[in-house]
Structures are given as C-alpha cells and as structure tokens.
Amino acid sequence: MKKQFLVIGLGRFGVSVAGTLTEAGYSVVGIDQSEDRIQRVSEEIADVIKCDATDADILESIGISDYEAVIVCIGEKYIQNSILVTLLLKEKDAKKIIAKAGTKTQVRVFQ
C-alpha cells in the first residue's frame, strides 16, 4: 500500500508539496477551507477536501493517524490557524507533523 500524506493548506507552497509527493508516487490528500483553491487544484491533486482544519472534530473524522505524515502549509497571514492546527494534530496522535514556519519564533512554537 502506498504511503499516504495529508497536506493542510493548498496555497502555492502546499500545492508544490502535494505535487512533489504525488510525482514521487505517494498518495496525497489535500485540504483547504477555500472553495476557489479546491477548484484550482482538483486536477493536480486527486483527493481534495474542503474543510476548516481548525475544527478538531473534522480532523478526527479525516483519520489523522492513518497518514504517514501531516504537512501543515498554512500561510504566514494565518499563523494562529497554523499553530492551532499543529496543536490539534498533536492531540489527535498524528504520526509525524511537518509545519511550515516563517520565523525562528514560529520554529520554537512548533517544537
């Protein structure tokens, strides 16, 4: 069975990460709360879900522990959401969490 990765945030960075993983032969699920982004990437990423990743119940329903890693690609404008999502993923027992950080302070928060 292919390793599965979950990419949260489908802006430029998230789409790039998802594309690289897909090209490497991995199974990728992307999530974003923007309908426009979901529509734009639906041909590049086979499985996309429109949802708010800051909702703990939604994260639980996605089956976080089924993924090899969860990659948080939420943009710097939404750093509070990125921190919250990362915390929720830890609480939901994600196997591995990789989070995009733009500053040294963010790196410390994510550790």
Short mmCIF file of N, CA and C in Angstrom, two decimals:
data_model
loop_
_atom_site.label_atom_id
_atom_site.label_comp_id
_atom_site.label_asym_id
_atom_site.label_seq_id
_atom_site.Cartn_x
_atom_site.Cartn_y
_atom_site.Cartn_z
N MET A 1 0.83 -1.18 0.00
CA MET A 1 0.00 0.00 0.00
C MET A 1 0.88 1.25 0.00
N LYS A 2 0.50 2.24 -0.80
CA LYS A 2 1.25 3.49 -0.87
C LYS A 2 1.19 4.23 0.45
N LYS A 3 2.27 4.92 0.76
CA LYS A 3 2.25 5.80 1.93
C LYS A 3 1.32 6.97 1.62
N GLN A 4 0.55 7.36 2.62
CA GLN A 4 -0.39 8.47 2.45
C GLN A 4 0.10 9.69 3.23
N PHE A 5 -0.05 10.85 2.59
CA PHE A 5 0.30 12.11 3.22
C PHE A 5 -0.90 13.04 3.16
N LEU A 6 -1.07 13.83 4.21
CA LEU A 6 -2.12 14.84 4.26
C LEU A 6 -1.47 16.21 4.22
N VAL A 7 -1.88 17.03 3.26
CA VAL A 7 -1.36 18.39 3.13
C VAL A 7 -2.47 19.35 3.51
N ILE A 8 -2.23 20.16 4.54
CA ILE A 8 -3.22 21.13 5.01
C ILE A 8 -2.80 22.51 4.55
N GLY A 9 -3.62 23.13 3.72
CA GLY A 9 -3.31 24.44 3.16
C GLY A 9 -2.84 24.28 1.72
N LEU A 10 -3.68 24.70 0.78
CA LEU A 10 -3.37 24.48 -0.63
C LEU A 10 -3.07 25.77 -1.38
N GLY A 11 -2.25 26.60 -0.76
CA GLY A 11 -1.70 27.75 -1.46
C GLY A 11 -0.54 27.28 -2.34
N ARG A 12 0.30 28.21 -2.77
CA ARG A 12 1.41 27.83 -3.66
C ARG A 12 2.32 26.78 -3.03
N PHE A 13 2.68 26.99 -1.77
CA PHE A 13 3.59 26.06 -1.10
C PHE A 13 2.94 24.68 -0.94
N GLY A 14 1.71 24.65 -0.45
CA GLY A 14 1.02 23.39 -0.24
C GLY A 14 0.82 22.59 -1.52
N VAL A 15 0.47 23.29 -2.60
CA VAL A 15 0.29 22.63 -3.89
C VAL A 15 1.62 22.08 -4.39
N SER A 16 2.69 22.83 -4.17
CA SER A 16 4.02 22.37 -4.57
C SER A 16 4.41 21.10 -3.81
N VAL A 17 4.18 21.10 -2.50
CA VAL A 17 4.49 19.92 -1.68
C VAL A 17 3.65 18.73 -2.15
N ALA A 18 2.36 18.95 -2.32
CA ALA A 18 1.47 17.87 -2.76
C ALA A 18 1.89 17.33 -4.13
N GLY A 19 2.25 18.22 -5.04
CA GLY A 19 2.69 17.80 -6.37
C GLY A 19 3.96 16.97 -6.33
N THR A 20 4.91 17.40 -5.51
CA THR A 20 6.17 16.67 -5.37
C THR A 20 5.92 15.27 -4.81
N LEU A 21 5.08 15.17 -3.80
CA LEU A 21 4.77 13.86 -3.21
C LEU A 21 4.04 12.96 -4.21
N THR A 22 3.11 13.54 -4.95
CA THR A 22 2.36 12.78 -5.96
C THR A 22 3.30 12.26 -7.04
N GLU A 23 4.20 13.12 -7.52
CA GLU A 23 5.16 12.71 -8.55
C GLU A 23 6.09 11.61 -8.06
N ALA A 24 6.34 11.59 -6.75
CA ALA A 24 7.20 10.56 -6.17
C ALA A 24 6.44 9.25 -5.94
N GLY A 25 5.15 9.24 -6.28
CA GLY A 25 4.37 8.01 -6.19
C GLY A 25 3.58 7.82 -4.92
N TYR A 26 3.52 8.85 -4.08
CA TYR A 26 2.76 8.75 -2.83
C TYR A 26 1.31 9.14 -3.04
N SER A 27 0.47 8.68 -2.14
CA SER A 27 -0.94 9.06 -2.13
C SER A 27 -1.07 10.34 -1.29
N VAL A 28 -1.73 11.35 -1.85
CA VAL A 28 -1.83 12.65 -1.18
C VAL A 28 -3.29 13.08 -1.09
N VAL A 29 -3.67 13.55 0.09
CA VAL A 29 -4.96 14.19 0.30
C VAL A 29 -4.66 15.62 0.70
N GLY A 30 -5.30 16.57 0.03
CA GLY A 30 -5.11 17.98 0.35
C GLY A 30 -6.38 18.56 0.93
N ILE A 31 -6.24 19.42 1.93
CA ILE A 31 -7.42 20.09 2.47
C ILE A 31 -7.19 21.59 2.55
N ASP A 32 -8.27 22.32 2.34
CA ASP A 32 -8.25 23.78 2.41
C ASP A 32 -9.68 24.24 2.67
N GLN A 33 -9.82 25.41 3.25
CA GLN A 33 -11.18 25.92 3.50
C GLN A 33 -11.68 26.80 2.37
N SER A 34 -10.84 27.08 1.38
CA SER A 34 -11.23 27.94 0.26
C SER A 34 -11.76 27.11 -0.91
N GLU A 35 -13.00 27.35 -1.28
CA GLU A 35 -13.60 26.66 -2.42
C GLU A 35 -12.83 26.96 -3.70
N ASP A 36 -12.37 28.20 -3.87
CA ASP A 36 -11.59 28.57 -5.06
C ASP A 36 -10.32 27.74 -5.17
N ARG A 37 -9.60 27.59 -4.06
CA ARG A 37 -8.36 26.79 -4.09
C ARG A 37 -8.67 25.33 -4.39
N ILE A 38 -9.72 24.82 -3.79
CA ILE A 38 -10.10 23.43 -4.04
C ILE A 38 -10.36 23.21 -5.53
N GLN A 39 -11.09 24.12 -6.14
CA GLN A 39 -11.40 24.02 -7.58
C GLN A 39 -10.13 24.09 -8.42
N ARG A 40 -9.22 25.00 -8.06
CA ARG A 40 -7.99 25.17 -8.86
C ARG A 40 -7.08 23.96 -8.82
N VAL A 41 -7.04 23.27 -7.70
CA VAL A 41 -6.08 22.17 -7.57
C VAL A 41 -6.68 20.79 -7.78
N SER A 42 -7.97 20.72 -8.01
CA SER A 42 -8.64 19.41 -8.09
C SER A 42 -8.12 18.53 -9.22
N GLU A 43 -7.55 19.13 -10.25
CA GLU A 43 -6.97 18.31 -11.34
C GLU A 43 -5.55 17.87 -11.02
N GLU A 44 -4.85 18.62 -10.17
CA GLU A 44 -3.47 18.29 -9.82
C GLU A 44 -3.39 17.30 -8.65
N ILE A 45 -4.34 17.42 -7.72
CA ILE A 45 -4.35 16.58 -6.54
C ILE A 45 -5.62 15.73 -6.60
N ALA A 46 -5.44 14.42 -6.59
CA ALA A 46 -6.58 13.51 -6.79
C ALA A 46 -7.64 13.64 -5.70
N ASP A 47 -7.22 13.75 -4.46
CA ASP A 47 -8.17 13.81 -3.35
C ASP A 47 -8.04 15.15 -2.63
N VAL A 48 -9.09 15.95 -2.72
CA VAL A 48 -9.11 17.24 -2.02
C VAL A 48 -10.40 17.33 -1.20
N ILE A 49 -10.28 17.96 -0.05
CA ILE A 49 -11.41 18.11 0.85
C ILE A 49 -11.52 19.57 1.24
N LYS A 50 -12.72 20.12 1.12
CA LYS A 50 -12.96 21.49 1.58
C LYS A 50 -13.42 21.41 3.03
N CYS A 51 -12.60 21.91 3.93
CA CYS A 51 -12.97 21.91 5.34
C CYS A 51 -12.10 22.88 6.12
N ASP A 52 -12.50 23.14 7.34
CA ASP A 52 -11.75 24.01 8.25
C ASP A 52 -10.90 23.12 9.15
N ALA A 53 -9.61 23.13 8.94
CA ALA A 53 -8.71 22.25 9.69
C ALA A 53 -8.56 22.66 11.15
N THR A 54 -9.10 23.82 11.53
CA THR A 54 -9.05 24.21 12.94
C THR A 54 -10.18 23.57 13.74
N ASP A 55 -11.02 22.79 13.10
CA ASP A 55 -12.12 22.09 13.76
C ASP A 55 -11.64 20.68 14.15
N ALA A 56 -11.50 20.44 15.43
CA ALA A 56 -10.97 19.17 15.92
C ALA A 56 -11.81 17.98 15.47
N ASP A 57 -13.12 18.14 15.42
CA ASP A 57 -14.00 17.04 15.00
C ASP A 57 -13.75 16.66 13.55
N ILE A 58 -13.52 17.66 12.71
CA ILE A 58 -13.22 17.39 11.29
C ILE A 58 -11.91 16.64 11.16
N LEU A 59 -10.89 17.09 11.90
CA LEU A 59 -9.60 16.40 11.84
C LEU A 59 -9.74 14.95 12.28
N GLU A 60 -10.53 14.73 13.30
CA GLU A 60 -10.74 13.36 13.77
C GLU A 60 -11.43 12.52 12.70
N SER A 61 -12.42 13.09 12.02
CA SER A 61 -13.16 12.34 11.00
C SER A 61 -12.30 12.00 9.78
N ILE A 62 -11.25 12.77 9.56
CA ILE A 62 -10.35 12.52 8.43
C ILE A 62 -9.45 11.31 8.70
N GLY A 63 -9.28 10.96 9.96
CA GLY A 63 -8.43 9.81 10.30
C GLY A 63 -6.96 10.16 10.29
N ILE A 64 -6.60 11.15 11.06
CA ILE A 64 -5.23 11.69 11.08
C ILE A 64 -4.17 10.60 11.27
N SER A 65 -4.43 9.63 12.13
CA SER A 65 -3.42 8.61 12.42
C SER A 65 -3.18 7.65 11.25
N ASP A 66 -4.02 7.72 10.22
CA ASP A 66 -3.84 6.86 9.04
C ASP A 66 -2.74 7.36 8.10
N TYR A 67 -2.32 8.60 8.27
CA TYR A 67 -1.35 9.21 7.35
C TYR A 67 0.07 9.05 7.87
N GLU A 68 0.97 8.80 6.95
CA GLU A 68 2.39 8.71 7.28
C GLU A 68 2.88 10.01 7.92
N ALA A 69 2.42 11.12 7.35
CA ALA A 69 2.77 12.45 7.89
C ALA A 69 1.68 13.43 7.48
N VAL A 70 1.53 14.46 8.31
CA VAL A 70 0.64 15.57 8.01
C VAL A 70 1.52 16.80 7.84
N ILE A 71 1.36 17.48 6.72
CA ILE A 71 2.20 18.63 6.41
C ILE A 71 1.32 19.87 6.45
N VAL A 72 1.62 20.76 7.39
CA VAL A 72 0.84 21.98 7.59
C VAL A 72 1.48 23.09 6.76
N CYS A 73 0.77 23.51 5.72
CA CYS A 73 1.28 24.51 4.77
C CYS A 73 0.44 25.79 4.81
N ILE A 74 -0.09 26.11 5.96
CA ILE A 74 -0.93 27.30 6.10
C ILE A 74 -0.03 28.53 6.05
N GLY A 75 -0.43 29.53 5.28
CA GLY A 75 0.38 30.72 5.05
C GLY A 75 0.61 31.56 6.29
N GLU A 76 1.63 32.41 6.22
CA GLU A 76 2.03 33.25 7.34
C GLU A 76 0.95 34.23 7.79
N LYS A 77 0.05 34.61 6.89
CA LYS A 77 -1.03 35.52 7.27
C LYS A 77 -1.97 34.87 8.28
N TYR A 78 -1.93 33.56 8.34
CA TYR A 78 -2.84 32.82 9.21
C TYR A 78 -2.07 32.00 10.24
N ILE A 79 -1.05 32.61 10.84
CA ILE A 79 -0.17 31.88 11.75
C ILE A 79 -0.93 31.31 12.94
N GLN A 80 -1.96 32.02 13.42
CA GLN A 80 -2.74 31.49 14.55
C GLN A 80 -3.40 30.16 14.16
N ASN A 81 -3.93 30.11 12.95
CA ASN A 81 -4.55 28.86 12.48
C ASN A 81 -3.51 27.75 12.36
N SER A 82 -2.34 28.10 11.89
CA SER A 82 -1.27 27.12 11.73
C SER A 82 -0.88 26.52 13.09
N ILE A 83 -0.75 27.39 14.08
CA ILE A 83 -0.40 26.93 15.43
C ILE A 83 -1.52 26.05 15.99
N LEU A 84 -2.76 26.48 15.84
CA LEU A 84 -3.89 25.71 16.35
C LEU A 84 -3.98 24.34 15.67
N VAL A 85 -3.85 24.31 14.37
CA VAL A 85 -3.92 23.04 13.64
C VAL A 85 -2.80 22.11 14.09
N THR A 86 -1.60 22.64 14.25
CA THR A 86 -0.47 21.82 14.70
C THR A 86 -0.73 21.24 16.08
N LEU A 87 -1.26 22.04 16.98
CA LEU A 87 -1.60 21.56 18.32
C LEU A 87 -2.67 20.47 18.26
N LEU A 88 -3.71 20.69 17.46
CA LEU A 88 -4.77 19.68 17.32
C LEU A 88 -4.23 18.37 16.75
N LEU A 89 -3.32 18.48 15.79
CA LEU A 89 -2.72 17.27 15.21
C LEU A 89 -1.94 16.49 16.26
N LYS A 90 -1.23 17.19 17.12
CA LYS A 90 -0.51 16.52 18.21
C LYS A 90 -1.49 15.80 19.12
N GLU A 91 -2.59 16.46 19.44
CA GLU A 91 -3.60 15.86 20.31
C GLU A 91 -4.29 14.67 19.66
N LYS A 92 -4.37 14.66 18.34
CA LYS A 92 -5.04 13.57 17.60
C LYS A 92 -4.07 12.47 17.22
N ASP A 93 -2.86 12.51 17.76
CA ASP A 93 -1.87 11.46 17.56
C ASP A 93 -1.42 11.27 16.12
N ALA A 94 -1.18 12.37 15.43
CA ALA A 94 -0.59 12.27 14.09
C ALA A 94 0.78 11.61 14.23
N LYS A 95 1.11 10.71 13.31
CA LYS A 95 2.39 10.01 13.36
C LYS A 95 3.56 10.97 13.25
N LYS A 96 3.45 11.88 12.30
CA LYS A 96 4.52 12.86 12.07
C LYS A 96 3.86 14.15 11.59
N ILE A 97 4.32 15.27 12.13
CA ILE A 97 3.80 16.58 11.74
C ILE A 97 4.95 17.41 11.22
N ILE A 98 4.77 17.96 10.03
CA ILE A 98 5.73 18.88 9.44
C ILE A 98 4.99 20.18 9.23
N ALA A 99 5.49 21.27 9.83
CA ALA A 99 4.79 22.55 9.73
C ALA A 99 5.69 23.61 9.13
N LYS A 100 5.12 24.37 8.22
CA LYS A 100 5.83 25.48 7.58
C LYS A 100 5.97 26.60 8.62
N ALA A 101 7.20 27.08 8.79
CA ALA A 101 7.47 28.17 9.73
C ALA A 101 8.24 29.27 9.00
N GLY A 102 7.82 30.51 9.20
CA GLY A 102 8.45 31.63 8.51
C GLY A 102 9.48 32.37 9.35
N THR A 103 9.47 32.15 10.68
CA THR A 103 10.40 32.85 11.56
C THR A 103 10.97 31.88 12.60
N LYS A 104 12.04 32.29 13.25
CA LYS A 104 12.62 31.47 14.31
C LYS A 104 11.65 31.30 15.48
N THR A 105 10.87 32.33 15.74
CA THR A 105 9.87 32.25 16.80
C THR A 105 8.85 31.16 16.49
N GLN A 106 8.41 31.10 15.25
CA GLN A 106 7.45 30.06 14.85
C GLN A 106 8.07 28.67 14.99
N VAL A 107 9.33 28.55 14.66
CA VAL A 107 10.01 27.26 14.81
C VAL A 107 9.96 26.83 16.27
N ARG A 108 10.25 27.76 17.19
CA ARG A 108 10.22 27.42 18.62
C ARG A 108 8.81 27.01 19.06
N VAL A 109 7.80 27.70 18.57
CA VAL A 109 6.42 27.37 18.92
C VAL A 109 6.07 25.97 18.43
N PHE A 110 6.49 25.62 17.23
CA PHE A 110 6.14 24.32 16.65
C PHE A 110 6.89 23.17 17.30
N GLN A 111 8.03 23.45 17.92
CA GLN A 111 8.79 22.37 18.55
C GLN A 111 8.08 21.98 19.80
#
